[in-house]
Amino acid sequence: QPYSIEKLLNSATSFLDEKLITTFSSVLQDRRKEQYWYSHETDIVRMLLMEENGGVYLDTDQYLVKPLPITLENVLGWQDPDHKMINGAAMIFTQHNEFLRSTLHKAMELVTFHYDPNNWGIVGPNLLTSQYQKLQNTNEGDV
């Protein structure tokens, strides 16, 4: 059955404000016309699915050369060897992870109120990196 971002959002009402979901839904038609929306939507859908179910997500162009340790949890992959940018192409999270919840909330706010259709990474690498840095600066844990 095809996914629906609207249905996924309805399952996220335990941590996302219903008013934000409604406002986000009202701008979806306009956002879907934008050049990079396909990427922005897949970033949001990926995080919604990971938050709801937990587990391992790997982009189809990721290759594993050995099995992932079963003990890995709450892991993101670096996009570059200098560890300056995080990418959502490889993620392992426990169900209902607080980092994912806060990142999804911020993604919804960005898309609804501060959308930049020319910024490919606005709710992907840019957001994941800024949320990770925020977490590191507050010393409230790690991903």
Coordinates of N, CA and C in Angstrom, one line a residue:
Q1 N 0.9 -1.2 0.0 CA 0.0 0.0 0.0 C 0.9 1.2 0.0
P2 N 0.6 2.2 -0.9 CA 1.4 3.4 -0.9 C 1.4 4.2 0.4
Y3 N 2.5 4.8 0.7 CA 2.5 5.6 1.9 C 1.8 6.9 1.7
S4 N 1.5 7.5 2.8 CA 0.8 8.8 2.8 C 1.5 9.6 4.0
I5 N 2.1 10.7 3.6 CA 2.7 11.5 4.7 C 1.7 12.0 5.7
E6 N 0.5 12.2 5.2 CA -0.6 12.6 6.1 C -1.0 11.6 7.1
K7 N -1.0 10.3 6.6 CA -1.3 9.2 7.6 C -0.2 9.0 8.6
L8 N 1.0 9.1 8.1 CA 2.2 9.0 9.0 C 2.1 10.1 10.1
L9 N 1.8 11.3 9.7 CA 1.7 12.4 10.6 C 0.6 12.2 11.6
N10 N -0.5 11.6 11.2 CA -1.6 11.3 12.2 C -1.1 10.4 13.3
S11 N -0.1 9.5 13.0 CA 0.4 8.6 14.1 C 1.4 9.3 14.9
A12 N 1.8 10.5 14.6 CA 2.8 11.3 15.3 C 2.2 12.3 16.3
T13 N 0.9 12.3 16.5 CA 0.3 13.3 17.3 C 0.7 13.2 18.8
S14 N 1.3 12.1 19.2 CA 1.7 11.9 20.6 C 2.9 12.9 20.9
F15 N 3.6 13.3 19.9 CA 4.7 14.2 20.1 C 4.8 15.5 19.3
L16 N 3.9 15.5 18.3 CA 3.8 16.7 17.4 C 2.5 17.4 17.7
D17 N 2.6 18.7 17.8 CA 1.4 19.5 18.1 C 0.4 19.4 16.9
E18 N -0.9 19.1 17.2 CA -1.9 19.0 16.2 C -2.0 20.2 15.3
K19 N -1.9 21.4 15.9 CA -2.0 22.6 15.2 C -0.8 22.7 14.1
L20 N 0.4 22.3 14.6 CA 1.5 22.3 13.6 C 1.3 21.3 12.5
I21 N 0.7 20.1 12.8 CA 0.4 19.1 11.8 C -0.6 19.7 10.8
T22 N -1.6 20.4 11.3 CA -2.7 20.9 10.4 C -2.1 22.0 9.5
T23 N -1.3 22.9 10.1 CA -0.7 24.0 9.3 C 0.3 23.4 8.3
F24 N 1.1 22.4 8.7 CA 2.0 21.7 7.7 C 1.2 21.1 6.6
S25 N 0.1 20.4 6.9 CA -0.7 19.8 5.9 C -1.3 20.8 4.9
S26 N -1.6 22.0 5.4 CA -2.2 23.1 4.6 C -1.2 23.6 3.6
V27 N 0.1 23.5 3.8 CA 1.1 24.0 2.9 C 1.7 22.9 2.0
L28 N 1.3 21.7 2.2 CA 1.9 20.6 1.4 C 1.7 20.7 -0.1
Q29 N 0.5 21.1 -0.5 CA 0.3 21.2 -2.0 C 1.2 22.2 -2.6
D30 N 1.5 23.3 -2.0 CA 2.5 24.3 -2.5 C 3.9 23.7 -2.5
R31 N 4.2 23.1 -1.4 CA 5.6 22.5 -1.2 C 5.9 21.5 -2.3
R32 N 4.9 20.7 -2.6 CA 5.1 19.6 -3.6 C 5.4 20.1 -5.0
K33 N 5.2 21.3 -5.2 CA 5.6 21.9 -6.5 C 7.0 22.4 -6.6
E34 N 7.7 22.4 -5.5 CA 9.1 22.9 -5.4 C 10.1 21.8 -5.9
Q35 N 11.2 22.4 -6.4 CA 12.3 21.6 -7.0 C 12.8 20.4 -6.1
Y36 N 13.0 20.6 -4.9 CA 13.6 19.6 -4.0 C 12.7 19.0 -3.0
W37 N 11.4 19.2 -3.3 CA 10.4 18.6 -2.3 C 10.5 17.1 -2.2
Y38 N 10.8 16.4 -3.3 CA 10.9 15.0 -3.3 C 11.9 14.6 -2.2
S39 N 13.0 15.3 -2.1 CA 14.0 15.0 -1.2 C 13.6 15.3 0.3
H40 N 12.9 16.5 0.4 CA 12.5 16.9 1.7 C 11.4 16.0 2.2
E41 N 10.5 15.6 1.4 CA 9.5 14.7 1.8 C 10.0 13.3 2.2
T42 N 11.0 12.8 1.5 CA 11.6 11.5 1.8 C 12.4 11.6 3.1
D43 N 13.0 12.7 3.4 CA 13.7 12.9 4.7 C 12.7 12.9 5.8
I44 N 11.6 13.6 5.7 CA 10.6 13.6 6.7 C 9.9 12.2 6.9
V45 N 9.6 11.6 5.8 CA 9.0 10.2 5.9 C 9.9 9.2 6.6
R46 N 11.2 9.3 6.2 CA 12.2 8.4 6.8 C 12.2 8.6 8.3
M47 N 12.3 9.8 8.7 CA 12.3 10.1 10.2 C 11.0 9.7 10.9
L48 N 9.9 9.9 10.2 CA 8.6 9.5 10.8 C 8.6 8.0 11.0
L49 N 9.0 7.2 10.0 CA 9.0 5.8 10.1 C 10.0 5.3 11.1
M50 N 11.1 5.9 11.2 CA 12.1 5.5 12.2 C 11.6 5.8 13.6
E51 N 11.0 7.0 13.8 CA 10.5 7.3 15.1 C 9.4 6.3 15.5
E52 N 8.5 6.0 14.6 CA 7.4 5.1 14.9 C 7.8 3.7 15.2
N53 N 8.7 3.2 14.4 CA 9.1 1.8 14.4 C 10.5 1.5 15.0
G54 N 11.4 2.4 14.9 CA 12.8 2.1 15.3 C 13.3 1.2 14.2
G55 N 14.6 0.8 14.3 CA 15.2 -0.1 13.4 C 16.4 0.5 12.7
V56 N 16.7 -0.1 11.5 CA 17.8 0.3 10.7 C 17.3 0.8 9.4
Y57 N 17.8 2.0 9.0 CA 17.5 2.5 7.7 C 18.8 2.7 6.9
L58 N 18.9 2.2 5.7 CA 20.1 2.4 4.8 C 19.5 2.8 3.4
D59 N 20.1 3.9 2.9 CA 19.8 4.2 1.5 C 20.2 3.0 0.6
T60 N 19.6 2.9 -0.6 CA 19.8 1.7 -1.4 C 21.2 1.7 -2.0
D61 N 22.0 2.9 -1.9 CA 23.3 2.9 -2.4 C 24.4 2.7 -1.3
Q62 N 23.9 2.2 -0.1 CA 24.8 1.9 1.0 C 25.2 0.4 0.9
Y63 N 26.5 0.1 1.1 CA 27.0 -1.2 1.1 C 27.5 -1.6 2.4
L64 N 27.1 -2.7 2.9 CA 27.7 -3.3 4.2 C 28.7 -4.3 3.8
V65 N 29.9 -4.1 4.4 CA 31.0 -5.1 4.1 C 31.1 -6.1 5.2
K66 N 30.4 -5.9 6.3 CA 30.3 -6.9 7.4 C 29.0 -6.6 8.1
P67 N 28.5 -7.5 8.9 CA 27.2 -7.3 9.6 C 27.3 -6.1 10.6
L68 N 26.2 -5.5 10.7 CA 26.1 -4.4 11.8 C 26.0 -5.1 13.1
P69 N 26.7 -4.6 14.1 CA 26.6 -5.1 15.5 C 25.2 -4.9 16.0
I70 N 24.7 -5.9 16.6 CA 23.3 -5.9 17.1 C 23.1 -4.9 18.2
T71 N 24.3 -4.5 18.8 CA 24.2 -3.5 20.0 C 24.1 -2.1 19.5
L72 N 24.2 -1.8 18.2 CA 24.2 -0.4 17.8 C 22.7 0.1 17.9
E73 N 22.6 1.3 18.5 CA 21.4 2.0 18.6 C 21.6 3.5 18.6
N74 N 20.7 4.2 18.0 CA 20.7 5.7 18.0 C 22.0 6.2 17.3
V75 N 22.1 5.8 16.1 CA 23.4 6.1 15.3 C 23.0 6.8 14.0
L76 N 23.8 7.8 13.7 CA 23.7 8.5 12.4 C 25.0 8.4 11.7
G77 N 25.0 8.5 10.4 CA 26.2 8.4 9.6 C 26.7 9.8 9.2
W78 N 28.1 10.0 9.2 CA 28.7 11.2 8.7 C 28.6 11.2 7.2
Q79 N 28.4 12.4 6.7 CA 28.4 12.5 5.2 C 29.8 12.7 4.7
D80 N 30.7 13.2 5.5 CA 32.1 13.5 5.0 C 33.1 12.9 6.0
P81 N 34.3 12.7 5.5 CA 35.4 12.2 6.4 C 35.8 13.2 7.5
D82 N 35.5 14.4 7.3 CA 35.9 15.4 8.3 C 34.9 15.6 9.4
H83 N 33.8 14.8 9.4 CA 32.8 14.9 10.4 C 32.2 16.3 10.6
K84 N 31.9 16.9 9.4 CA 31.3 18.2 9.5 C 29.8 18.2 9.1
M85 N 29.3 17.1 8.5 CA 27.9 17.1 8.1 C 27.4 15.6 8.3
I86 N 26.2 15.5 8.9 CA 25.6 14.3 9.1 C 24.6 14.0 7.9
N87 N 24.4 12.8 7.5 CA 23.5 12.5 6.5 C 22.5 11.4 6.9
G88 N 21.3 11.4 6.5 CA 20.3 10.5 6.9 C 20.3 9.2 6.1
A89 N 21.4 9.0 5.3 CA 21.4 7.8 4.5 C 21.7 6.5 5.3
A90 N 22.2 6.6 6.5 CA 22.4 5.5 7.4 C 21.9 5.9 8.8
M91 N 20.9 5.2 9.3 CA 20.4 5.6 10.6 C 20.0 4.3 11.3
I92 N 20.2 4.3 12.6 CA 19.8 3.2 13.5 C 19.2 3.9 14.7
F93 N 17.9 3.7 15.0 CA 17.3 4.3 16.1 C 16.3 3.4 16.9
T94 N 16.2 3.6 18.2 CA 15.2 2.9 18.9 C 13.9 3.6 18.7
Q95 N 12.8 2.9 18.9 CA 11.5 3.4 18.7 C 11.2 4.6 19.6
H96 N 10.5 5.6 19.1 CA 10.2 6.8 19.9 C 11.4 7.6 20.4
N97 N 12.4 7.6 19.6 CA 13.7 8.3 20.0 C 13.5 9.8 20.2
E98 N 13.9 10.3 21.3 CA 13.7 11.8 21.5 C 14.5 12.7 20.5
F99 N 15.6 12.3 20.1 CA 16.4 13.0 19.1 C 15.5 13.1 17.8
L100 N 15.0 12.0 17.3 CA 14.2 12.0 16.1 C 12.9 12.9 16.3
R101 N 12.3 12.8 17.5 CA 11.1 13.6 17.8 C 11.4 15.1 17.7
S102 N 12.5 15.5 18.3 CA 12.8 16.9 18.3 C 13.2 17.4 16.9
T103 N 13.9 16.5 16.1 CA 14.3 16.8 14.8 C 13.1 16.9 13.8
L104 N 12.1 16.0 14.0 CA 10.9 16.0 13.2 C 10.1 17.3 13.5
H105 N 10.0 17.7 14.8 CA 9.3 18.9 15.2 C 10.0 20.1 14.5
K106 N 11.3 20.2 14.5 CA 12.0 21.3 13.8 C 11.8 21.2 12.3
A107 N 11.8 20.0 11.7 CA 11.6 19.9 10.3 C 10.2 20.4 9.9
M108 N 9.2 20.1 10.7 CA 7.8 20.5 10.4 C 7.8 22.1 10.5
E109 N 8.4 22.6 11.5 CA 8.5 24.1 11.6 C 9.2 24.7 10.4
L110 N 10.3 24.2 10.0 CA 11.0 24.7 8.9 C 10.2 24.7 7.6
V111 N 9.6 23.5 7.3 CA 8.8 23.4 6.1 C 7.5 24.3 6.1
T112 N 7.0 24.5 7.3 CA 5.7 25.2 7.4 C 6.0 26.7 7.4
F113 N 7.0 27.2 8.2 CA 7.2 28.6 8.4 C 8.4 29.2 7.8
H114 N 9.4 28.4 7.5 CA 10.7 29.0 7.1 C 11.3 28.2 5.9
Y115 N 10.4 27.8 5.0 CA 10.8 26.9 3.9 C 11.7 27.6 2.9
D116 N 12.8 27.0 2.6 CA 13.7 27.5 1.5 C 13.7 26.4 0.5
P117 N 13.0 26.6 -0.6 CA 12.9 25.5 -1.6 C 14.2 25.3 -2.4
N118 N 15.1 26.2 -2.3 CA 16.4 26.0 -2.9 C 17.5 25.4 -2.1
N119 N 17.1 25.0 -0.9 CA 18.1 24.4 0.1 C 17.8 22.9 0.1
W120 N 18.5 22.1 -0.7 CA 18.3 20.7 -0.8 C 18.4 20.0 0.6
G121 N 19.2 20.4 1.5 CA 19.5 19.8 2.7 C 18.7 20.3 3.9
I122 N 17.7 21.2 3.7 CA 17.1 21.9 4.8 C 16.5 21.0 5.9
V123 N 15.9 19.9 5.5 CA 15.3 19.0 6.5 C 16.1 17.7 6.5
G124 N 17.2 17.6 5.8 CA 18.0 16.4 5.8 C 19.3 16.7 6.5
P125 N 20.4 16.7 5.7 CA 21.8 16.9 6.3 C 21.9 18.1 7.2
N126 N 21.4 19.3 6.7 CA 21.6 20.5 7.4 C 20.9 20.4 8.8
L127 N 19.7 19.9 8.8 CA 18.9 19.8 10.0 C 19.5 18.8 11.0
L128 N 19.8 17.6 10.4 CA 20.4 16.6 11.3 C 21.7 17.0 12.0
T129 N 22.5 17.7 11.2 CA 23.7 18.3 11.7 C 23.5 19.3 12.8
S130 N 22.6 20.3 12.5 CA 22.4 21.3 13.5 C 21.7 20.7 14.8
Q131 N 20.8 19.8 14.7 CA 20.2 19.1 15.8 C 21.3 18.4 16.6
Y132 N 22.2 17.7 15.9 CA 23.2 16.9 16.6 C 24.1 17.9 17.4
Q133 N 24.5 19.0 16.7 CA 25.4 20.0 17.4 C 24.7 20.6 18.6
K134 N 23.4 20.9 18.5 CA 22.6 21.4 19.6 C 22.7 20.4 20.8
L135 N 22.5 19.1 20.5 CA 22.5 18.1 21.5 C 23.9 18.0 22.2
Q136 N 24.9 18.1 21.4 CA 26.3 18.1 21.9 C 26.6 19.3 22.8
N137 N 26.1 20.5 22.4 CA 26.3 21.7 23.1 C 25.6 21.7 24.5
T138 N 24.5 21.0 24.6 CA 23.7 21.0 25.8 C 24.2 19.9 26.8
N139 N 25.0 19.0 26.3 CA 25.5 17.9 27.1 C 24.4 17.0 27.6
E140 N 23.3 16.9 26.8 CA 22.1 16.2 27.2 C 22.1 14.7 26.6
G141 N 23.2 14.3 26.1 CA 23.3 13.0 25.6 C 24.0 12.9 24.2
D142 N 23.9 11.8 23.6 CA 24.5 11.6 22.3 C 23.6 10.8 21.4
V143 N 23.9 10.8 20.2 CA 23.1 10.0 19.2 C 24.0 8.8 18.8

